């Protein structure tokens, strides 16, 4: 009897379920799918095997993140360039492999609106790949960190072909030297951000780089060829520069920094981490009236230095001071910072000898 009632109840609910399925939920779901298809602009697929179907469903993608797809072939790039040619603006290959020149060439030729490419960690990419990238004439951002096989010749193709570049990262591109970096200043006049970390460059190219009228951020971390003579060219002016990173540049003394200050008085952020002693830099830093952030991680700073020069950054609203691993700074020096730097918003004391009783 119970089984019969359940069977009868199921038969009564069946038309209602059918009605809800076909007249309410189905059209609503289809509407949501259609709306998402039209308005989705970013995509981060987990498997490259489904790229063709995914891109057919989302034809208006602007940004494609392939960091979860480690094996992206030239065939996959051909699918991308054909499916998203009209709307595609940026792509991230920073963790992808297996693509070569032909795939990048199709991408550069077909995607006319492409403005950003991230090829970081492409240790197997050669100069021919950069020659293909140079076909993307509207490119504005190019990230090539740890592309250790490219040389001045490959980078020269990009500098000549991509005149609209504004953001460039050449960190750990060990094959790029003075010639390649010098071409940036000659061909790419709109550069705003330039990362030359760990390159074997000297004052031969730095003088032309510092003449760029729109350069705002320059990273020279680990550039051991940069010395006081290299910075002497700053006396001629680099008014647009707002951020400078010279971490681990151990050949810089207060003479070089003095040249820097005289030509870049608009600096707002200065990084001197793990460099030479900063005790003689203080008088130079006083000239930077707009300075808001100083990073002195690993520098040889003493209590006397803190007592005499705490006003360098701490008097500015929104100021930032980083002193990680400054082992010579005493507990009393940190107390002094806490008492006098009332406008300081960020203070990094990582790996310093302080205790829980210290009140800043």
Short mmCIF file of C-alpha atoms in Angstrom, two decimals:
data_model
loop_
_atom_site.label_atom_id
_atom_site.label_comp_id
_atom_site.label_asym_id
_atom_site.label_seq_id
_atom_site.Cartn_x
_atom_site.Cartn_y
_atom_site.Cartn_z
CA UNK A 1 0.00 0.00 0.00
CA UNK A 2 2.81 2.42 0.93
CA UNK A 3 4.62 1.57 -2.26
CA UNK A 4 1.48 2.26 -4.25
CA UNK A 5 1.02 5.68 -2.60
CA UNK A 6 4.64 6.62 -3.34
CA UNK A 7 4.17 5.58 -6.91
CA UNK A 8 0.96 7.60 -7.17
CA UNK A 9 2.65 10.63 -5.53
CA UNK A 10 5.55 10.45 -7.93
CA UNK A 11 3.18 10.36 -10.84
CA UNK A 12 1.44 13.50 -9.56
CA UNK A 13 4.71 15.41 -9.11
CA UNK A 14 6.11 14.41 -12.47
CA UNK A 15 4.19 17.05 -14.50
CA UNK A 16 5.20 19.77 -12.02
CA UNK A 17 8.87 18.81 -12.21
CA UNK A 18 8.67 18.75 -15.98
CA UNK A 19 7.01 22.16 -15.99
CA UNK A 20 9.65 23.71 -13.70
CA UNK A 21 12.44 22.17 -15.69
CA UNK A 22 11.36 23.32 -19.10
CA UNK A 23 9.52 26.56 -18.44
CA UNK A 24 11.48 28.21 -15.60
CA UNK A 25 14.94 26.87 -14.81
CA UNK A 26 16.02 25.98 -18.31
CA UNK A 27 15.47 29.45 -19.84
CA UNK A 28 17.00 31.17 -16.80
CA UNK A 29 20.09 28.99 -16.91
CA UNK A 30 20.45 29.56 -20.62
CA UNK A 31 20.13 33.28 -20.05
CA UNK A 32 22.86 33.20 -17.38
CA UNK A 33 25.15 31.20 -19.65
CA UNK A 34 24.59 33.62 -22.52
CA UNK A 35 25.23 36.64 -20.30
CA UNK A 36 28.44 35.14 -18.91
CA UNK A 37 29.59 34.28 -22.40
CA UNK A 38 29.20 37.89 -23.55
CA UNK A 39 30.64 39.63 -20.50
CA UNK A 40 33.50 37.42 -19.25
CA UNK A 41 36.83 39.14 -19.94
CA UNK A 42 39.39 37.00 -18.08
CA UNK A 43 40.02 33.29 -18.21
CA UNK A 44 42.33 30.92 -16.32
CA UNK A 45 41.88 27.40 -17.75
CA UNK A 46 43.26 24.38 -15.92
CA UNK A 47 43.86 22.19 -18.99
CA UNK A 48 45.01 23.25 -22.43
CA UNK A 49 43.15 20.35 -24.07
CA UNK A 50 39.86 22.23 -23.68
CA UNK A 51 41.03 25.60 -25.02
CA UNK A 52 39.15 25.31 -28.29
CA UNK A 53 35.78 24.63 -26.64
CA UNK A 54 36.33 27.23 -23.91
CA UNK A 55 37.27 29.99 -26.33
CA UNK A 56 34.25 29.22 -28.51
CA UNK A 57 32.04 29.66 -25.48
CA UNK A 58 33.78 32.88 -24.36
CA UNK A 59 34.63 34.83 -27.55
CA UNK A 60 35.21 38.20 -25.85
CA UNK A 61 38.16 37.25 -23.62
CA UNK A 62 40.69 40.06 -23.04
CA UNK A 63 43.14 38.35 -20.68
CA UNK A 64 44.20 34.69 -20.76
CA UNK A 65 46.14 33.26 -17.82
CA UNK A 66 47.86 29.99 -18.75
CA UNK A 67 49.90 29.59 -15.56
CA UNK A 68 48.02 26.38 -14.73
CA UNK A 69 48.73 24.93 -18.18
CA UNK A 70 52.37 23.86 -18.13
CA UNK A 71 52.35 22.27 -21.61
CA UNK A 72 51.10 24.80 -24.16
CA UNK A 73 51.99 23.89 -27.73
CA UNK A 74 52.12 25.95 -30.93
CA UNK A 75 48.79 24.36 -31.89
CA UNK A 76 47.22 25.79 -28.75
CA UNK A 77 48.60 29.23 -29.59
CA UNK A 78 47.18 28.93 -33.08
CA UNK A 79 43.74 28.20 -31.59
CA UNK A 80 44.06 31.22 -29.30
CA UNK A 81 45.16 33.62 -32.03
CA UNK A 82 42.32 32.57 -34.33
CA UNK A 83 39.57 32.53 -31.71
CA UNK A 84 40.40 35.80 -29.91
CA UNK A 85 41.96 37.92 -32.64
CA UNK A 86 39.50 40.80 -32.30
CA UNK A 87 39.45 41.24 -28.50
CA UNK A 88 42.65 39.68 -27.09
CA UNK A 89 44.84 42.12 -25.04
CA UNK A 90 47.09 40.15 -22.66
CA UNK A 91 48.40 36.64 -22.06
CA UNK A 92 50.48 35.04 -19.28
CA UNK A 93 52.91 32.24 -20.26
CA UNK A 94 55.06 32.54 -17.13
CA UNK A 95 54.67 28.85 -16.22
CA UNK A 96 54.05 27.39 -19.66
CA UNK A 97 56.35 25.43 -21.94
CA UNK A 98 56.52 23.61 -25.31
CA UNK A 99 55.60 26.57 -27.55
CA UNK A 100 58.10 27.95 -30.02
CA UNK A 101 58.54 30.64 -32.68
CA UNK A 102 55.64 29.70 -34.97
CA UNK A 103 53.05 29.90 -32.21
CA UNK A 104 54.28 33.29 -30.98
CA UNK A 105 54.44 34.59 -34.55
CA UNK A 106 50.79 33.75 -35.18
CA UNK A 107 49.87 35.44 -31.93
CA UNK A 108 51.75 38.62 -32.83
CA UNK A 109 50.37 38.81 -36.36
CA UNK A 110 46.71 37.98 -35.66
CA UNK A 111 46.06 39.69 -32.31
CA UNK A 112 46.42 43.35 -33.27
CA UNK A 113 45.14 44.59 -29.89
CA UNK A 114 47.67 42.59 -27.85
CA UNK A 115 49.36 44.93 -25.33
CA UNK A 116 50.88 42.57 -22.73
CA UNK A 117 52.84 39.30 -22.85
CA UNK A 118 54.42 37.52 -19.88
CA UNK A 119 57.12 35.06 -21.02
CA UNK A 120 58.90 34.87 -17.65
CA UNK A 121 60.80 31.66 -16.86
CA UNK A 122 61.13 30.85 -20.57
CA UNK A 123 64.65 29.49 -20.16
CA UNK A 124 64.48 27.71 -23.54
CA UNK A 125 63.28 30.70 -25.57
CA UNK A 126 65.77 31.88 -28.18
CA UNK A 127 66.23 35.09 -30.13
CA UNK A 128 63.93 33.78 -32.87
CA UNK A 129 61.06 33.77 -30.37
CA UNK A 130 61.64 37.45 -29.60
CA UNK A 131 61.71 38.20 -33.31
CA UNK A 132 58.21 36.72 -33.45
CA UNK A 133 57.10 38.77 -30.44
CA UNK A 134 58.31 41.89 -32.26
CA UNK A 135 55.38 41.46 -34.68
CA UNK A 136 53.02 42.61 -31.91
CA UNK A 137 53.37 46.27 -32.85
CA UNK A 138 51.00 47.59 -30.16
CA UNK A 139 52.74 45.82 -27.27
CA UNK A 140 53.08 47.97 -24.12
CA UNK A 141 54.14 45.46 -21.42
CA UNK A 142 56.69 42.67 -21.83
CA UNK A 143 57.94 40.46 -18.98
CA UNK A 144 61.01 38.31 -19.75
CA UNK A 145 62.35 37.46 -16.28
CA UNK A 146 64.81 34.54 -16.31
CA UNK A 147 64.79 34.15 -20.10
CA UNK A 148 68.49 33.36 -19.89
CA UNK A 149 69.01 32.28 -23.52
CA UNK A 150 68.05 35.52 -25.26
CA UNK A 151 70.77 37.93 -26.35
CA UNK A 152 71.18 41.52 -27.51
CA UNK A 153 70.22 40.47 -31.03
CA UNK A 154 66.84 39.08 -30.01
CA UNK A 155 66.08 42.01 -27.75
CA UNK A 156 67.08 44.38 -30.54
CA UNK A 157 64.27 42.95 -32.69
CA UNK A 158 61.75 43.72 -29.95
CA UNK A 159 63.09 47.24 -29.38
CA UNK A 160 62.81 48.03 -33.08
CA UNK A 161 59.43 46.38 -33.63
CA UNK A 162 57.59 47.35 -30.43
CA UNK A 163 58.02 51.12 -30.19
CA UNK A 164 55.06 51.54 -27.80
CA UNK A 165 56.59 49.56 -24.92
CA UNK A 166 56.12 51.17 -21.48
CA UNK A 167 56.85 48.33 -19.03
CA UNK A 168 59.85 46.01 -19.50
CA UNK A 169 61.30 43.33 -17.24
CA UNK A 170 64.67 41.83 -18.23
CA UNK A 171 65.53 40.41 -14.82
CA UNK A 172 68.13 37.62 -15.05
CA UNK A 173 68.31 37.85 -18.85
CA UNK A 174 72.03 37.13 -18.67
CA UNK A 175 72.60 37.36 -22.42
CA UNK A 176 71.45 40.98 -22.61
CA UNK A 177 74.14 43.61 -22.10
CA UNK A 178 74.91 47.24 -22.78
CA UNK A 179 74.02 47.02 -26.48
CA UNK A 180 70.55 45.59 -25.95
CA UNK A 181 69.68 47.87 -23.05
CA UNK A 182 70.95 50.88 -24.97
CA UNK A 183 68.50 50.10 -27.77
CA UNK A 184 65.64 50.58 -25.30
CA UNK A 185 66.56 54.23 -24.86
CA UNK A 186 67.01 54.73 -28.59
CA UNK A 187 63.84 53.02 -29.83
CA UNK A 188 61.38 52.88 -26.90
CA UNK A 189 60.86 56.48 -25.84
CA UNK A 190 57.75 55.86 -23.69
CA UNK A 191 59.29 53.56 -21.05
CA UNK A 192 57.90 54.05 -17.54
CA UNK A 193 59.07 50.89 -15.76
CA UNK A 194 62.37 49.10 -16.42
CA UNK A 195 63.77 46.13 -14.48
CA UNK A 196 67.42 45.39 -15.29
CA UNK A 197 68.16 43.25 -12.23
CA UNK A 198 71.29 41.10 -12.35
CA UNK A 199 72.35 42.20 -15.84
CA UNK A 200 75.98 42.76 -16.74
CA UNK A 201 75.54 46.41 -17.66
CA UNK A 202 77.77 49.43 -17.13
CA UNK A 203 77.60 53.19 -17.52
CA UNK A 204 77.75 52.72 -21.31
CA UNK A 205 74.00 52.08 -21.45
CA UNK A 206 72.89 53.67 -18.18
CA UNK A 207 73.59 57.18 -19.40
CA UNK A 208 71.11 56.82 -22.26
CA UNK A 209 68.52 55.04 -20.09
CA UNK A 210 68.48 57.86 -17.55
CA UNK A 211 67.68 60.34 -20.29
CA UNK A 212 64.25 58.77 -20.93
CA UNK A 213 61.70 61.49 -20.26
CA UNK A 214 58.92 59.23 -18.94
CA UNK A 215 60.94 56.77 -16.84
CA UNK A 216 59.40 56.51 -13.34
CA UNK A 217 60.65 53.19 -11.92
CA UNK A 218 64.13 51.76 -12.42
CA UNK A 219 65.37 48.51 -10.85
CA UNK A 220 69.13 47.93 -10.83
CA UNK A 221 69.29 45.21 -8.17
CA UNK A 222 72.43 43.13 -8.36
CA UNK A 223 73.99 45.14 -11.21
CA UNK A 224 77.59 44.88 -10.02
CA UNK A 225 78.87 46.87 -13.01
CA UNK A 226 77.12 50.01 -11.73
CA UNK A 227 79.44 52.27 -9.77
CA UNK A 228 79.89 55.93 -8.88
CA UNK A 229 81.02 56.78 -12.41
CA UNK A 230 77.79 55.29 -13.77
CA UNK A 231 75.65 57.49 -11.53
CA UNK A 232 77.65 60.60 -12.42
CA UNK A 233 75.50 60.93 -15.57
CA UNK A 234 72.50 61.66 -13.33
CA UNK A 235 73.84 65.14 -12.76
CA UNK A 236 72.37 65.99 -16.16
CA UNK A 237 68.91 65.22 -14.83
CA UNK A 238 66.32 62.44 -14.52
CA UNK A 239 63.40 64.47 -13.24
CA UNK A 240 60.70 61.88 -13.96
CA UNK A 241 62.26 59.12 -11.80
CA UNK A 242 60.11 58.28 -8.74
CA UNK A 243 61.39 54.88 -7.65
CA UNK A 244 64.94 53.51 -7.71
CA UNK A 245 66.08 50.08 -6.51
CA UNK A 246 69.84 49.69 -6.10
CA UNK A 247 69.86 46.67 -3.79
CA UNK A 248 73.13 44.73 -3.63
CA UNK A 249 74.97 47.39 -5.64
CA UNK A 250 78.06 47.28 -3.43
CA UNK A 251 80.16 49.58 -5.62
CA UNK A 252 78.04 52.64 -4.85
CA UNK A 253 79.38 55.15 -2.30
CA UNK A 254 78.07 58.47 -1.04
CA UNK A 255 79.70 60.15 -4.06
CA UNK A 256 77.55 58.20 -6.49
CA UNK A 257 74.45 58.77 -4.40
CA UNK A 258 75.17 62.50 -4.34
CA UNK A 259 75.10 62.50 -8.14
CA UNK A 260 71.84 60.58 -8.01
CA UNK A 261 70.19 63.07 -5.68
CA UNK A 262 71.22 66.10 -7.70
CA UNK A 263 69.58 64.72 -10.84
CA UNK A 264 66.53 62.91 -9.43
CA UNK A 265 65.05 65.16 -6.78
CA UNK A 266 61.56 63.78 -7.38
CA UNK A 267 62.39 60.36 -5.90
CA UNK A 268 59.64 58.97 -3.65
CA UNK A 269 60.99 55.46 -3.04
CA UNK A 270 64.65 54.46 -2.64
CA UNK A 271 65.90 50.93 -2.01
CA UNK A 272 69.49 50.44 -0.85
CA UNK A 273 69.12 47.00 0.72
CA UNK A 274 72.22 44.84 1.26
CA UNK A 275 74.47 47.49 -0.23
CA UNK A 276 77.38 49.52 1.06
CA UNK A 277 77.29 51.28 4.41
CA UNK A 278 74.59 53.95 4.49
CA UNK A 279 76.08 55.93 7.35
CA UNK A 280 77.56 58.45 4.91
CA UNK A 281 74.42 58.65 2.75
CA UNK A 282 72.29 60.63 5.17
CA UNK A 283 73.36 64.11 4.13
CA UNK A 284 72.54 63.26 0.53
CA UNK A 285 69.10 61.90 1.39
CA UNK A 286 68.12 65.13 3.11
CA UNK A 287 67.79 66.75 -0.31
CA UNK A 288 64.94 64.40 -1.30
CA UNK A 289 61.97 66.39 -0.04
CA UNK A 290 59.42 64.00 -1.63
CA UNK A 291 60.96 60.79 -0.27
CA UNK A 292 58.34 58.55 1.40
CA UNK A 293 59.91 55.10 1.43
CA UNK A 294 63.44 53.98 2.28
CA UNK A 295 64.39 50.31 2.31
CA UNK A 296 67.63 49.61 4.18
CA UNK A 297 67.31 45.85 4.71
CA UNK A 298 70.62 44.27 5.69
CA UNK A 299 72.51 47.58 5.88
CA UNK A 300 75.03 48.43 8.60
CA UNK A 301 72.95 50.92 10.62
CA UNK A 302 73.79 51.97 14.16
CA UNK A 303 71.94 53.75 16.97
CA UNK A 304 73.81 57.00 16.29
CA UNK A 305 72.66 56.97 12.68
CA UNK A 306 69.03 56.49 13.69
CA UNK A 307 69.26 59.24 16.31
CA UNK A 308 70.73 61.78 13.90
CA UNK A 309 68.78 61.00 10.75
CA UNK A 310 65.34 59.71 11.76
CA UNK A 311 63.69 62.65 10.01
CA UNK A 312 64.72 61.41 6.56
CA UNK A 313 61.51 59.48 6.04
CA UNK A 314 59.49 59.50 9.21
CA UNK A 315 58.26 63.09 8.88
CA UNK A 316 56.34 62.36 5.69
CA UNK A 317 52.72 61.24 5.85
CA UNK A 318 52.33 57.66 4.70
CA UNK A 319 56.07 57.03 5.10
CA UNK A 320 57.55 53.53 4.94
CA UNK A 321 60.78 52.31 6.53
CA UNK A 322 62.16 48.82 6.08
CA UNK A 323 65.08 47.67 8.23
CA UNK A 324 65.05 43.90 7.91
CA UNK A 325 68.19 42.17 9.25
CA UNK A 326 69.78 45.41 10.50
CA UNK A 327 71.51 43.55 13.30
CA UNK A 328 73.57 46.49 14.58
CA UNK A 329 70.50 48.53 15.50
CA UNK A 330 69.92 48.40 19.24
CA UNK A 331 66.66 48.14 21.16
CA UNK A 332 66.95 51.80 22.12
CA UNK A 333 67.08 52.82 18.47
CA UNK A 334 63.76 51.12 17.76
CA UNK A 335 62.23 52.84 20.79
CA UNK A 336 63.46 56.14 19.38
CA UNK A 337 61.78 55.44 16.05
CA UNK A 338 58.52 54.68 17.82
CA UNK A 339 58.66 57.87 19.86
CA UNK A 340 59.50 60.28 17.05
CA UNK A 341 58.08 58.82 13.83
CA UNK A 342 54.40 59.50 14.47
CA UNK A 343 53.42 59.59 10.78
CA UNK A 344 55.12 56.31 9.90
CA UNK A 345 52.59 53.87 8.44
CA UNK A 346 54.78 50.84 7.77
CA UNK A 347 57.85 49.62 9.66
CA UNK A 348 59.55 46.31 8.84
CA UNK A 349 61.79 44.97 11.64
CA UNK A 350 62.00 41.37 10.46
CA UNK A 351 64.95 39.36 11.77
CA UNK A 352 66.05 41.96 14.33
CA UNK A 353 66.81 41.38 17.99
CA UNK A 354 63.66 42.74 19.62
CA UNK A 355 61.43 41.31 22.31
CA UNK A 356 57.77 41.41 23.29
CA UNK A 357 58.39 44.18 25.84
CA UNK A 358 59.45 46.62 23.13
CA UNK A 359 56.76 49.28 22.67
CA UNK A 360 57.03 51.40 19.53
#
